[in-house]
Amino acid sequence: MKIIKNWKLALVVMGLLLASCAPNTLNKKATEIAKSFYTDYLKACDTLDEKKILNVKKTYMTETMIEEIALRTRQLDADAVTGVQDSTGMKNKLVVEEGENDEWAVVTFDMKTEEGKPYRIYEIKLHFRDVDKKRLIDTLDMTIYDVDEDGDKIKNEYKTKWANKEILSEEDKKDMSEMKRYFDELEDEGYIG
């Protein structure tokens, strides 16, 4: 009987240790989770394995955020998590800073390579919501700055519409469904982004 009790205790302790090592537990700071997310995401993108990429999203994002990012990716003709079609070289440019409070982190990729050449800066504001003892991304607002040779910037913003709501209204669900149908119809007609 004593062996069984110790065995059960060992399982509980191991479970707690594994949970505390998870990349997005409640005790982790938003900046730590954001850095883990983008590091894992960029590694998965390097493999070009859609299952690995989806697994990273499922680890770090709410279900609605995953759906919204898929729609935004189709809208942008680029990966809505990174803002680019090919994330080569982004790992070395990753900077993560604290956001407006404990629930926010700001991720920046400054893609400047050479003085006097055009480049882009990607600034991503992530919000984390506590769900089932995990901190998951429910907002991914991206601002892309196109910087020309003179340093002048053009700003494009892509804001979260649905995932940051705790409960989607019927109107929200309808809007998401219509957007998906629109892109499905474009693909059926042969449009490739």
Short mmCIF file of N, CA and C in Angstrom, two decimals:
data_model
loop_
_atom_site.label_atom_id
_atom_site.label_comp_id
_atom_site.label_asym_id
_atom_site.label_seq_id
_atom_site.Cartn_x
_atom_site.Cartn_y
_atom_site.Cartn_z
N MET A 1 0.82 -1.19 0.00
CA MET A 1 0.00 0.00 0.00
C MET A 1 0.86 1.26 0.00
N LYS A 2 1.97 1.23 0.75
CA LYS A 2 2.86 2.37 0.84
C LYS A 2 3.53 2.66 -0.51
N ILE A 3 3.89 1.63 -1.23
CA ILE A 3 4.50 1.79 -2.55
C ILE A 3 3.52 2.47 -3.50
N ILE A 4 2.26 2.05 -3.46
CA ILE A 4 1.25 2.65 -4.34
C ILE A 4 1.07 4.12 -4.01
N LYS A 5 1.02 4.49 -2.75
CA LYS A 5 0.88 5.89 -2.37
C LYS A 5 2.07 6.70 -2.87
N ASN A 6 3.28 6.18 -2.70
CA ASN A 6 4.48 6.89 -3.17
C ASN A 6 4.48 7.00 -4.68
N TRP A 7 4.01 5.96 -5.35
CA TRP A 7 3.93 5.97 -6.81
C TRP A 7 2.97 7.07 -7.28
N LYS A 8 1.80 7.16 -6.62
CA LYS A 8 0.82 8.18 -6.97
C LYS A 8 1.38 9.57 -6.70
N LEU A 9 2.07 9.71 -5.57
CA LEU A 9 2.68 10.99 -5.24
C LEU A 9 3.72 11.39 -6.29
N ALA A 10 4.50 10.42 -6.73
CA ALA A 10 5.52 10.68 -7.75
C ALA A 10 4.87 11.15 -9.05
N LEU A 11 3.75 10.55 -9.42
CA LEU A 11 3.04 10.97 -10.64
C LEU A 11 2.52 12.40 -10.51
N VAL A 12 1.97 12.72 -9.36
CA VAL A 12 1.45 14.06 -9.13
C VAL A 12 2.58 15.08 -9.21
N VAL A 13 3.70 14.79 -8.56
CA VAL A 13 4.85 15.69 -8.58
C VAL A 13 5.38 15.85 -10.00
N MET A 14 5.49 14.76 -10.75
CA MET A 14 5.96 14.84 -12.14
C MET A 14 5.00 15.66 -12.99
N GLY A 15 3.70 15.47 -12.77
CA GLY A 15 2.71 16.25 -13.51
C GLY A 15 2.84 17.73 -13.24
N LEU A 16 3.04 18.08 -11.97
CA LEU A 16 3.22 19.49 -11.61
C LEU A 16 4.49 20.06 -12.22
N LEU A 17 5.55 19.28 -12.19
CA LEU A 17 6.81 19.74 -12.79
C LEU A 17 6.66 19.96 -14.28
N LEU A 18 6.01 19.03 -14.97
CA LEU A 18 5.80 19.17 -16.42
C LEU A 18 4.92 20.38 -16.72
N ALA A 19 3.88 20.57 -15.93
CA ALA A 19 2.99 21.71 -16.14
C ALA A 19 3.73 23.03 -15.94
N SER A 20 4.61 23.07 -14.95
CA SER A 20 5.35 24.31 -14.70
C SER A 20 6.37 24.59 -15.79
N CYS A 21 6.75 23.56 -16.54
CA CYS A 21 7.69 23.74 -17.65
C CYS A 21 6.99 24.12 -18.95
N ALA A 22 5.67 24.01 -18.98
CA ALA A 22 4.92 24.35 -20.19
C ALA A 22 5.20 25.80 -20.55
N PRO A 23 5.23 26.10 -21.85
CA PRO A 23 5.63 27.43 -22.29
C PRO A 23 4.65 28.55 -21.99
N ASN A 24 3.41 28.21 -21.63
CA ASN A 24 2.42 29.26 -21.45
C ASN A 24 1.51 29.04 -20.24
N THR A 25 2.10 28.66 -19.12
CA THR A 25 1.33 28.51 -17.90
C THR A 25 1.03 29.89 -17.31
N LEU A 26 0.13 29.92 -16.35
CA LEU A 26 -0.30 31.19 -15.75
C LEU A 26 0.82 31.94 -15.06
N ASN A 27 1.86 31.24 -14.62
CA ASN A 27 2.96 31.91 -13.92
C ASN A 27 3.99 32.52 -14.88
N LYS A 28 3.83 32.33 -16.16
CA LYS A 28 4.78 32.89 -17.14
C LYS A 28 4.39 34.32 -17.50
N LYS A 29 5.39 35.14 -17.73
CA LYS A 29 5.17 36.52 -18.16
C LYS A 29 4.79 36.54 -19.64
N ALA A 30 4.04 37.54 -20.03
CA ALA A 30 3.63 37.68 -21.42
C ALA A 30 4.84 37.73 -22.36
N THR A 31 5.90 38.40 -21.93
CA THR A 31 7.09 38.49 -22.77
C THR A 31 7.75 37.12 -22.97
N GLU A 32 7.78 36.30 -21.92
CA GLU A 32 8.36 34.95 -22.02
C GLU A 32 7.55 34.10 -23.00
N ILE A 33 6.23 34.18 -22.87
CA ILE A 33 5.36 33.37 -23.75
C ILE A 33 5.50 33.85 -25.19
N ALA A 34 5.52 35.16 -25.39
CA ALA A 34 5.64 35.71 -26.74
C ALA A 34 6.94 35.26 -27.39
N LYS A 35 8.03 35.29 -26.63
CA LYS A 35 9.32 34.86 -27.18
C LYS A 35 9.29 33.36 -27.51
N SER A 36 8.73 32.56 -26.62
CA SER A 36 8.61 31.11 -26.88
C SER A 36 7.75 30.85 -28.10
N PHE A 37 6.62 31.58 -28.19
CA PHE A 37 5.72 31.40 -29.33
C PHE A 37 6.44 31.68 -30.65
N TYR A 38 7.05 32.85 -30.78
CA TYR A 38 7.68 33.19 -32.05
C TYR A 38 8.89 32.31 -32.35
N THR A 39 9.63 31.93 -31.34
CA THR A 39 10.76 31.02 -31.56
C THR A 39 10.26 29.68 -32.08
N ASP A 40 9.25 29.12 -31.41
CA ASP A 40 8.67 27.84 -31.85
C ASP A 40 8.01 27.96 -33.22
N TYR A 41 7.32 29.07 -33.44
CA TYR A 41 6.61 29.28 -34.70
C TYR A 41 7.58 29.38 -35.87
N LEU A 42 8.63 30.15 -35.71
CA LEU A 42 9.60 30.31 -36.80
C LEU A 42 10.33 28.99 -37.09
N LYS A 43 10.62 28.21 -36.04
CA LYS A 43 11.22 26.88 -36.25
C LYS A 43 10.28 25.99 -37.04
N ALA A 44 9.00 26.00 -36.68
CA ALA A 44 8.01 25.19 -37.39
C ALA A 44 7.88 25.65 -38.84
N CYS A 45 7.91 26.96 -39.06
CA CYS A 45 7.83 27.48 -40.44
C CYS A 45 9.01 27.02 -41.28
N ASP A 46 10.18 26.92 -40.67
CA ASP A 46 11.37 26.45 -41.39
C ASP A 46 11.19 25.03 -41.93
N THR A 47 10.37 24.22 -41.23
CA THR A 47 10.16 22.83 -41.66
C THR A 47 9.16 22.74 -42.80
N LEU A 48 8.35 23.78 -42.98
CA LEU A 48 7.26 23.80 -43.96
C LEU A 48 6.22 22.72 -43.69
N ASP A 49 6.18 22.22 -42.47
CA ASP A 49 5.25 21.17 -42.07
C ASP A 49 4.01 21.83 -41.47
N GLU A 50 2.90 21.79 -42.20
CA GLU A 50 1.67 22.45 -41.76
C GLU A 50 1.16 21.92 -40.42
N LYS A 51 1.38 20.63 -40.14
CA LYS A 51 0.94 20.06 -38.86
C LYS A 51 1.73 20.66 -37.70
N LYS A 52 3.04 20.83 -37.88
CA LYS A 52 3.86 21.42 -36.83
C LYS A 52 3.46 22.88 -36.59
N ILE A 53 3.22 23.59 -37.67
CA ILE A 53 2.81 24.99 -37.57
C ILE A 53 1.48 25.09 -36.82
N LEU A 54 0.53 24.23 -37.17
CA LEU A 54 -0.77 24.23 -36.50
C LEU A 54 -0.62 23.85 -35.03
N ASN A 55 0.24 22.90 -34.72
CA ASN A 55 0.45 22.51 -33.32
C ASN A 55 0.98 23.66 -32.49
N VAL A 56 1.87 24.46 -33.07
CA VAL A 56 2.38 25.64 -32.35
C VAL A 56 1.22 26.61 -32.09
N LYS A 57 0.40 26.84 -33.11
CA LYS A 57 -0.75 27.73 -32.93
C LYS A 57 -1.67 27.21 -31.83
N LYS A 58 -1.93 25.90 -31.85
CA LYS A 58 -2.83 25.31 -30.85
C LYS A 58 -2.25 25.42 -29.44
N THR A 59 -0.93 25.40 -29.32
CA THR A 59 -0.29 25.52 -28.01
C THR A 59 -0.42 26.94 -27.46
N TYR A 60 -0.39 27.93 -28.33
CA TYR A 60 -0.28 29.32 -27.87
C TYR A 60 -1.51 30.20 -28.14
N MET A 61 -2.45 29.77 -28.97
CA MET A 61 -3.57 30.64 -29.37
C MET A 61 -4.92 30.06 -28.98
N THR A 62 -5.88 30.95 -28.77
CA THR A 62 -7.25 30.49 -28.60
C THR A 62 -7.74 29.95 -29.94
N GLU A 63 -8.77 29.14 -29.91
CA GLU A 63 -9.32 28.57 -31.15
C GLU A 63 -9.78 29.66 -32.11
N THR A 64 -10.43 30.68 -31.56
CA THR A 64 -10.92 31.76 -32.41
C THR A 64 -9.76 32.53 -33.03
N MET A 65 -8.67 32.70 -32.29
CA MET A 65 -7.49 33.38 -32.84
C MET A 65 -6.92 32.59 -34.00
N ILE A 66 -6.87 31.27 -33.87
CA ILE A 66 -6.37 30.42 -34.96
C ILE A 66 -7.23 30.61 -36.21
N GLU A 67 -8.55 30.63 -36.02
CA GLU A 67 -9.45 30.83 -37.16
C GLU A 67 -9.27 32.21 -37.78
N GLU A 68 -9.16 33.22 -36.92
CA GLU A 68 -9.02 34.58 -37.45
C GLU A 68 -7.69 34.76 -38.18
N ILE A 69 -6.62 34.19 -37.63
CA ILE A 69 -5.31 34.28 -38.29
C ILE A 69 -5.36 33.61 -39.66
N ALA A 70 -6.06 32.50 -39.77
CA ALA A 70 -6.20 31.81 -41.06
C ALA A 70 -6.90 32.72 -42.07
N LEU A 71 -7.94 33.41 -41.64
CA LEU A 71 -8.64 34.33 -42.54
C LEU A 71 -7.76 35.52 -42.90
N ARG A 72 -7.05 36.07 -41.93
CA ARG A 72 -6.19 37.23 -42.19
C ARG A 72 -5.04 36.85 -43.12
N THR A 73 -4.53 35.64 -42.97
CA THR A 73 -3.47 35.17 -43.87
C THR A 73 -3.96 35.16 -45.31
N ARG A 74 -5.16 34.70 -45.51
CA ARG A 74 -5.74 34.68 -46.86
C ARG A 74 -5.93 36.11 -47.37
N GLN A 75 -6.34 37.01 -46.49
CA GLN A 75 -6.56 38.40 -46.86
C GLN A 75 -5.25 39.09 -47.25
N LEU A 76 -4.19 38.82 -46.49
CA LEU A 76 -2.90 39.48 -46.72
C LEU A 76 -2.08 38.85 -47.84
N ASP A 77 -2.40 37.61 -48.20
CA ASP A 77 -1.53 36.83 -49.09
C ASP A 77 -0.14 36.69 -48.47
N ALA A 78 -0.10 36.65 -47.15
CA ALA A 78 1.14 36.47 -46.39
C ALA A 78 0.76 35.89 -45.03
N ASP A 79 1.71 35.29 -44.37
CA ASP A 79 1.47 34.72 -43.05
C ASP A 79 1.10 35.84 -42.08
N ALA A 80 -0.10 35.79 -41.52
CA ALA A 80 -0.57 36.85 -40.64
C ALA A 80 0.10 36.84 -39.27
N VAL A 81 0.85 35.80 -38.95
CA VAL A 81 1.58 35.75 -37.69
C VAL A 81 2.89 36.51 -37.81
N THR A 82 3.51 36.47 -38.99
CA THR A 82 4.79 37.15 -39.21
C THR A 82 4.68 38.36 -40.14
N GLY A 83 3.66 38.36 -41.00
CA GLY A 83 3.49 39.46 -41.96
C GLY A 83 4.23 39.23 -43.27
N VAL A 84 4.89 38.07 -43.42
CA VAL A 84 5.69 37.80 -44.61
C VAL A 84 5.29 36.47 -45.24
N GLN A 85 5.72 36.28 -46.48
CA GLN A 85 5.49 34.99 -47.15
C GLN A 85 6.61 34.01 -46.82
N ASP A 86 7.79 34.53 -46.56
CA ASP A 86 8.95 33.69 -46.24
C ASP A 86 9.64 34.30 -45.03
N SER A 87 9.67 33.57 -43.93
CA SER A 87 10.19 34.12 -42.67
C SER A 87 11.69 33.98 -42.51
N THR A 88 12.41 33.68 -43.60
CA THR A 88 13.85 33.52 -43.54
C THR A 88 14.51 34.77 -42.95
N GLY A 89 15.37 34.56 -41.99
CA GLY A 89 16.12 35.66 -41.38
C GLY A 89 15.41 36.37 -40.24
N MET A 90 14.18 35.99 -39.95
CA MET A 90 13.43 36.70 -38.92
C MET A 90 13.87 36.31 -37.50
N LYS A 91 14.34 35.08 -37.33
CA LYS A 91 14.74 34.63 -35.98
C LYS A 91 15.77 35.56 -35.35
N ASN A 92 16.71 36.01 -36.16
CA ASN A 92 17.78 36.88 -35.65
C ASN A 92 17.32 38.31 -35.40
N LYS A 93 16.14 38.65 -35.87
CA LYS A 93 15.62 40.01 -35.73
C LYS A 93 14.55 40.12 -34.63
N LEU A 94 14.25 39.02 -33.97
CA LEU A 94 13.19 38.97 -32.97
C LEU A 94 13.56 39.78 -31.72
N VAL A 95 12.69 40.75 -31.38
CA VAL A 95 12.83 41.53 -30.16
C VAL A 95 11.47 41.50 -29.46
N VAL A 96 11.48 41.14 -28.18
CA VAL A 96 10.24 41.07 -27.41
C VAL A 96 10.35 42.02 -26.22
N GLU A 97 9.34 42.87 -26.07
CA GLU A 97 9.32 43.85 -24.97
C GLU A 97 7.98 43.78 -24.24
N GLU A 98 7.95 44.34 -23.06
CA GLU A 98 6.72 44.39 -22.29
C GLU A 98 5.73 45.31 -22.97
N GLY A 99 4.46 44.94 -22.86
CA GLY A 99 3.38 45.76 -23.39
C GLY A 99 2.84 46.70 -22.33
N GLU A 100 1.60 47.13 -22.53
CA GLU A 100 1.02 48.12 -21.63
C GLU A 100 0.76 47.60 -20.22
N ASN A 101 0.62 46.27 -20.06
CA ASN A 101 0.48 45.67 -18.73
C ASN A 101 0.90 44.20 -18.82
N ASP A 102 0.66 43.42 -17.75
CA ASP A 102 1.10 42.03 -17.68
C ASP A 102 0.48 41.12 -18.73
N GLU A 103 -0.61 41.56 -19.34
CA GLU A 103 -1.31 40.73 -20.32
C GLU A 103 -0.81 40.95 -21.74
N TRP A 104 0.08 41.91 -21.93
CA TRP A 104 0.51 42.31 -23.27
C TRP A 104 2.01 42.14 -23.46
N ALA A 105 2.40 41.84 -24.69
CA ALA A 105 3.81 41.84 -25.10
C ALA A 105 3.88 42.47 -26.49
N VAL A 106 5.00 43.10 -26.78
CA VAL A 106 5.21 43.70 -28.10
C VAL A 106 6.40 43.00 -28.76
N VAL A 107 6.16 42.46 -29.95
CA VAL A 107 7.18 41.76 -30.71
C VAL A 107 7.54 42.63 -31.92
N THR A 108 8.83 42.79 -32.15
CA THR A 108 9.28 43.60 -33.29
C THR A 108 10.30 42.84 -34.11
N PHE A 109 10.14 42.97 -35.43
CA PHE A 109 11.13 42.47 -36.37
C PHE A 109 11.54 43.67 -37.22
N ASP A 110 12.72 44.22 -36.99
CA ASP A 110 13.25 45.33 -37.78
C ASP A 110 14.13 44.71 -38.84
N MET A 111 13.67 44.72 -40.08
CA MET A 111 14.35 43.99 -41.16
C MET A 111 15.37 44.83 -41.92
N LYS A 112 15.82 45.93 -41.31
CA LYS A 112 16.83 46.77 -41.94
C LYS A 112 18.13 45.98 -42.09
N THR A 113 18.67 46.00 -43.30
CA THR A 113 19.93 45.29 -43.55
C THR A 113 21.05 46.22 -43.97
N GLU A 114 20.67 47.33 -44.61
CA GLU A 114 21.68 48.22 -45.17
C GLU A 114 21.17 49.66 -45.15
N GLU A 115 22.04 50.58 -44.78
CA GLU A 115 21.68 52.00 -44.75
C GLU A 115 21.31 52.45 -46.16
N GLY A 116 20.21 53.25 -46.26
CA GLY A 116 19.81 53.81 -47.54
C GLY A 116 19.01 52.86 -48.42
N LYS A 117 18.69 51.68 -47.94
CA LYS A 117 17.89 50.71 -48.71
C LYS A 117 16.51 50.59 -48.05
N PRO A 118 15.46 50.40 -48.86
CA PRO A 118 14.12 50.21 -48.29
C PRO A 118 14.06 48.94 -47.44
N TYR A 119 13.24 48.96 -46.41
CA TYR A 119 13.06 47.79 -45.55
C TYR A 119 11.73 47.89 -44.84
N ARG A 120 11.41 46.86 -44.08
CA ARG A 120 10.16 46.83 -43.32
C ARG A 120 10.44 46.61 -41.83
N ILE A 121 9.54 47.15 -41.04
CA ILE A 121 9.52 46.88 -39.60
C ILE A 121 8.14 46.29 -39.29
N TYR A 122 8.14 45.15 -38.62
CA TYR A 122 6.90 44.50 -38.21
C TYR A 122 6.78 44.66 -36.70
N GLU A 123 5.69 45.27 -36.26
CA GLU A 123 5.43 45.43 -34.83
C GLU A 123 4.13 44.70 -34.51
N ILE A 124 4.21 43.75 -33.59
CA ILE A 124 3.06 42.91 -33.27
C ILE A 124 2.74 43.04 -31.79
N LYS A 125 1.52 43.43 -31.50
CA LYS A 125 1.07 43.52 -30.12
C LYS A 125 0.22 42.29 -29.82
N LEU A 126 0.67 41.53 -28.82
CA LEU A 126 -0.01 40.30 -28.43
C LEU A 126 -0.68 40.49 -27.08
N HIS A 127 -1.93 40.05 -26.98
CA HIS A 127 -2.63 40.02 -25.70
C HIS A 127 -2.88 38.57 -25.34
N PHE A 128 -2.73 38.26 -24.05
CA PHE A 128 -2.91 36.89 -23.57
C PHE A 128 -4.11 36.82 -22.63
N ARG A 129 -4.92 35.81 -22.85
CA ARG A 129 -6.09 35.54 -22.00
C ARG A 129 -5.85 34.22 -21.26
N ASP A 130 -6.23 34.17 -20.00
CA ASP A 130 -6.09 32.94 -19.22
C ASP A 130 -7.24 32.00 -19.56
N VAL A 131 -6.90 30.81 -20.07
CA VAL A 131 -7.88 29.79 -20.45
C VAL A 131 -7.38 28.44 -19.97
N ASP A 132 -8.15 27.77 -19.13
CA ASP A 132 -7.80 26.42 -18.67
C ASP A 132 -6.36 26.32 -18.18
N LYS A 133 -5.98 27.23 -17.30
CA LYS A 133 -4.65 27.25 -16.66
C LYS A 133 -3.51 27.50 -17.65
N LYS A 134 -3.84 28.12 -18.79
CA LYS A 134 -2.83 28.50 -19.77
C LYS A 134 -3.08 29.95 -20.15
N ARG A 135 -2.03 30.59 -20.62
CA ARG A 135 -2.15 31.95 -21.16
C ARG A 135 -2.08 31.81 -22.68
N LEU A 136 -3.19 32.16 -23.34
CA LEU A 136 -3.29 32.00 -24.79
C LEU A 136 -3.46 33.35 -25.47
N ILE A 137 -2.93 33.45 -26.67
CA ILE A 137 -3.05 34.68 -27.46
C ILE A 137 -4.48 34.81 -27.95
N ASP A 138 -5.11 35.95 -27.63
CA ASP A 138 -6.44 36.22 -28.16
C ASP A 138 -6.46 37.52 -28.97
N THR A 139 -5.33 38.17 -29.05
CA THR A 139 -5.20 39.38 -29.87
C THR A 139 -3.82 39.39 -30.50
N LEU A 140 -3.78 39.59 -31.81
CA LEU A 140 -2.53 39.74 -32.54
C LEU A 140 -2.74 40.92 -33.48
N ASP A 141 -2.37 42.11 -33.02
CA ASP A 141 -2.49 43.32 -33.83
C ASP A 141 -1.13 43.61 -34.45
N MET A 142 -1.11 43.70 -35.77
CA MET A 142 0.16 43.89 -36.48
C MET A 142 0.18 45.23 -37.20
N THR A 143 1.30 45.92 -37.04
CA THR A 143 1.55 47.14 -37.81
C THR A 143 2.81 46.89 -38.63
N ILE A 144 2.69 47.15 -39.93
CA ILE A 144 3.83 46.99 -40.84
C ILE A 144 4.23 48.38 -41.32
N TYR A 145 5.49 48.72 -41.10
CA TYR A 145 6.04 50.00 -41.57
C TYR A 145 6.93 49.73 -42.77
N ASP A 146 6.58 50.30 -43.92
CA ASP A 146 7.45 50.27 -45.09
C ASP A 146 8.30 51.52 -45.03
N VAL A 147 9.60 51.34 -44.92
CA VAL A 147 10.53 52.46 -44.79
C VAL A 147 11.29 52.61 -46.10
N ASP A 148 11.25 53.82 -46.68
CA ASP A 148 11.95 54.03 -47.95
C ASP A 148 13.40 54.46 -47.73
N GLU A 149 14.09 54.75 -48.82
CA GLU A 149 15.51 55.10 -48.77
C GLU A 149 15.80 56.31 -47.88
N ASP A 150 14.83 57.24 -47.81
CA ASP A 150 14.99 58.46 -47.02
C ASP A 150 14.56 58.31 -45.57
N GLY A 151 14.07 57.13 -45.21
CA GLY A 151 13.61 56.89 -43.84
C GLY A 151 12.15 57.24 -43.61
N ASP A 152 11.45 57.65 -44.68
CA ASP A 152 10.01 57.94 -44.56
C ASP A 152 9.25 56.62 -44.43
N LYS A 153 8.20 56.63 -43.59
CA LYS A 153 7.46 55.40 -43.30
C LYS A 153 6.01 55.47 -43.79
N ILE A 154 5.56 54.35 -44.32
CA ILE A 154 4.15 54.15 -44.61
C ILE A 154 3.69 53.05 -43.67
N LYS A 155 2.55 53.27 -43.02
CA LYS A 155 2.07 52.36 -41.97
C LYS A 155 0.80 51.64 -42.42
N ASN A 156 0.80 50.31 -42.27
CA ASN A 156 -0.40 49.50 -42.51
C ASN A 156 -0.71 48.72 -41.25
N GLU A 157 -1.97 48.77 -40.82
CA GLU A 157 -2.36 48.10 -39.58
C GLU A 157 -3.36 46.98 -39.85
N TYR A 158 -3.21 45.91 -39.10
CA TYR A 158 -4.11 44.77 -39.18
C TYR A 158 -4.52 44.42 -37.76
N LYS A 159 -5.76 44.72 -37.42
CA LYS A 159 -6.24 44.58 -36.04
C LYS A 159 -7.11 43.33 -35.89
N THR A 160 -7.07 42.76 -34.70
CA THR A 160 -7.91 41.61 -34.37
C THR A 160 -9.36 42.08 -34.30
N LYS A 161 -10.24 41.34 -34.97
CA LYS A 161 -11.66 41.71 -35.00
C LYS A 161 -12.51 40.84 -34.08
N TRP A 162 -12.19 39.55 -34.00
CA TRP A 162 -13.10 38.63 -33.33
C TRP A 162 -12.47 37.90 -32.14
N ALA A 163 -11.25 37.48 -32.24
CA ALA A 163 -10.65 36.59 -31.23
C ALA A 163 -10.52 37.23 -29.86
N ASN A 164 -10.51 38.56 -29.81
CA ASN A 164 -10.36 39.23 -28.53
C ASN A 164 -11.67 39.37 -27.76
N LYS A 165 -12.73 38.79 -28.29
CA LYS A 165 -14.02 38.79 -27.61
C LYS A 165 -14.18 37.46 -26.88
N GLU A 166 -14.64 37.52 -25.65
CA GLU A 166 -14.81 36.28 -24.89
C GLU A 166 -15.89 35.40 -25.50
N ILE A 167 -16.96 36.02 -26.01
CA ILE A 167 -18.05 35.28 -26.65
C ILE A 167 -18.36 35.96 -27.98
N LEU A 168 -18.38 35.17 -29.04
CA LEU A 168 -18.70 35.71 -30.36
C LEU A 168 -20.21 35.85 -30.50
N SER A 169 -20.64 36.97 -31.03
CA SER A 169 -22.05 37.17 -31.31
C SER A 169 -22.41 36.40 -32.59
N GLU A 170 -23.68 36.27 -32.84
CA GLU A 170 -24.12 35.61 -34.08
C GLU A 170 -23.64 36.42 -35.29
N GLU A 171 -23.62 37.73 -35.15
CA GLU A 171 -23.13 38.60 -36.23
C GLU A 171 -21.64 38.35 -36.50
N ASP A 172 -20.85 38.19 -35.42
CA ASP A 172 -19.42 37.88 -35.57
C ASP A 172 -19.23 36.56 -36.31
N LYS A 173 -19.97 35.55 -35.90
CA LYS A 173 -19.87 34.23 -36.54
C LYS A 173 -20.23 34.32 -38.01
N LYS A 174 -21.29 35.10 -38.30
CA LYS A 174 -21.73 35.29 -39.69
C LYS A 174 -20.63 35.98 -40.50
N ASP A 175 -20.03 37.04 -39.93
CA ASP A 175 -18.97 37.77 -40.63
C ASP A 175 -17.78 36.86 -40.94
N MET A 176 -17.38 36.04 -39.98
CA MET A 176 -16.26 35.12 -40.19
C MET A 176 -16.60 34.10 -41.27
N SER A 177 -17.81 33.58 -41.21
CA SER A 177 -18.26 32.59 -42.19
C SER A 177 -18.29 33.18 -43.60
N GLU A 178 -18.81 34.41 -43.72
CA GLU A 178 -18.88 35.06 -45.03
C GLU A 178 -17.49 35.34 -45.59
N MET A 179 -16.58 35.74 -44.72
CA MET A 179 -15.21 36.00 -45.17
C MET A 179 -14.56 34.71 -45.67
N LYS A 180 -14.75 33.62 -44.94
CA LYS A 180 -14.20 32.33 -45.36
C LYS A 180 -14.80 31.91 -46.71
N ARG A 181 -16.13 32.06 -46.83
CA ARG A 181 -16.79 31.69 -48.08
C ARG A 181 -16.24 32.52 -49.25
N TYR A 182 -16.02 33.80 -49.02
CA TYR A 182 -15.48 34.68 -50.06
C TYR A 182 -14.13 34.16 -50.56
N PHE A 183 -13.22 33.83 -49.64
CA PHE A 183 -11.91 33.34 -50.05
C PHE A 183 -11.99 31.95 -50.68
N ASP A 184 -12.91 31.12 -50.19
CA ASP A 184 -13.11 29.80 -50.80
C ASP A 184 -13.58 29.94 -52.25
N GLU A 185 -14.49 30.88 -52.50
CA GLU A 185 -14.99 31.12 -53.85
C GLU A 185 -13.88 31.63 -54.77
N LEU A 186 -13.03 32.52 -54.25
CA LEU A 186 -11.90 33.00 -55.04
C LEU A 186 -10.99 31.84 -55.44
N GLU A 187 -10.70 30.94 -54.48
CA GLU A 187 -9.86 29.78 -54.78
C GLU A 187 -10.53 28.88 -55.80
N ASP A 188 -11.85 28.69 -55.68
CA ASP A 188 -12.58 27.86 -56.64
C ASP A 188 -12.49 28.42 -58.05
N GLU A 189 -12.40 29.76 -58.15
CA GLU A 189 -12.29 30.42 -59.45
C GLU A 189 -10.86 30.42 -59.97
N GLY A 190 -9.93 29.89 -59.16
CA GLY A 190 -8.55 29.78 -59.62
C GLY A 190 -7.63 30.88 -59.12
N TYR A 191 -8.13 31.78 -58.27
CA TYR A 191 -7.28 32.84 -57.74
C TYR A 191 -6.30 32.26 -56.75
N ILE A 192 -5.04 32.57 -56.93
CA ILE A 192 -4.00 32.15 -56.01
C ILE A 192 -3.30 33.40 -55.53
N GLY A 193 -3.28 33.60 -54.20
CA GLY A 193 -2.67 34.80 -53.62
C GLY A 193 -1.18 34.75 -53.62
#
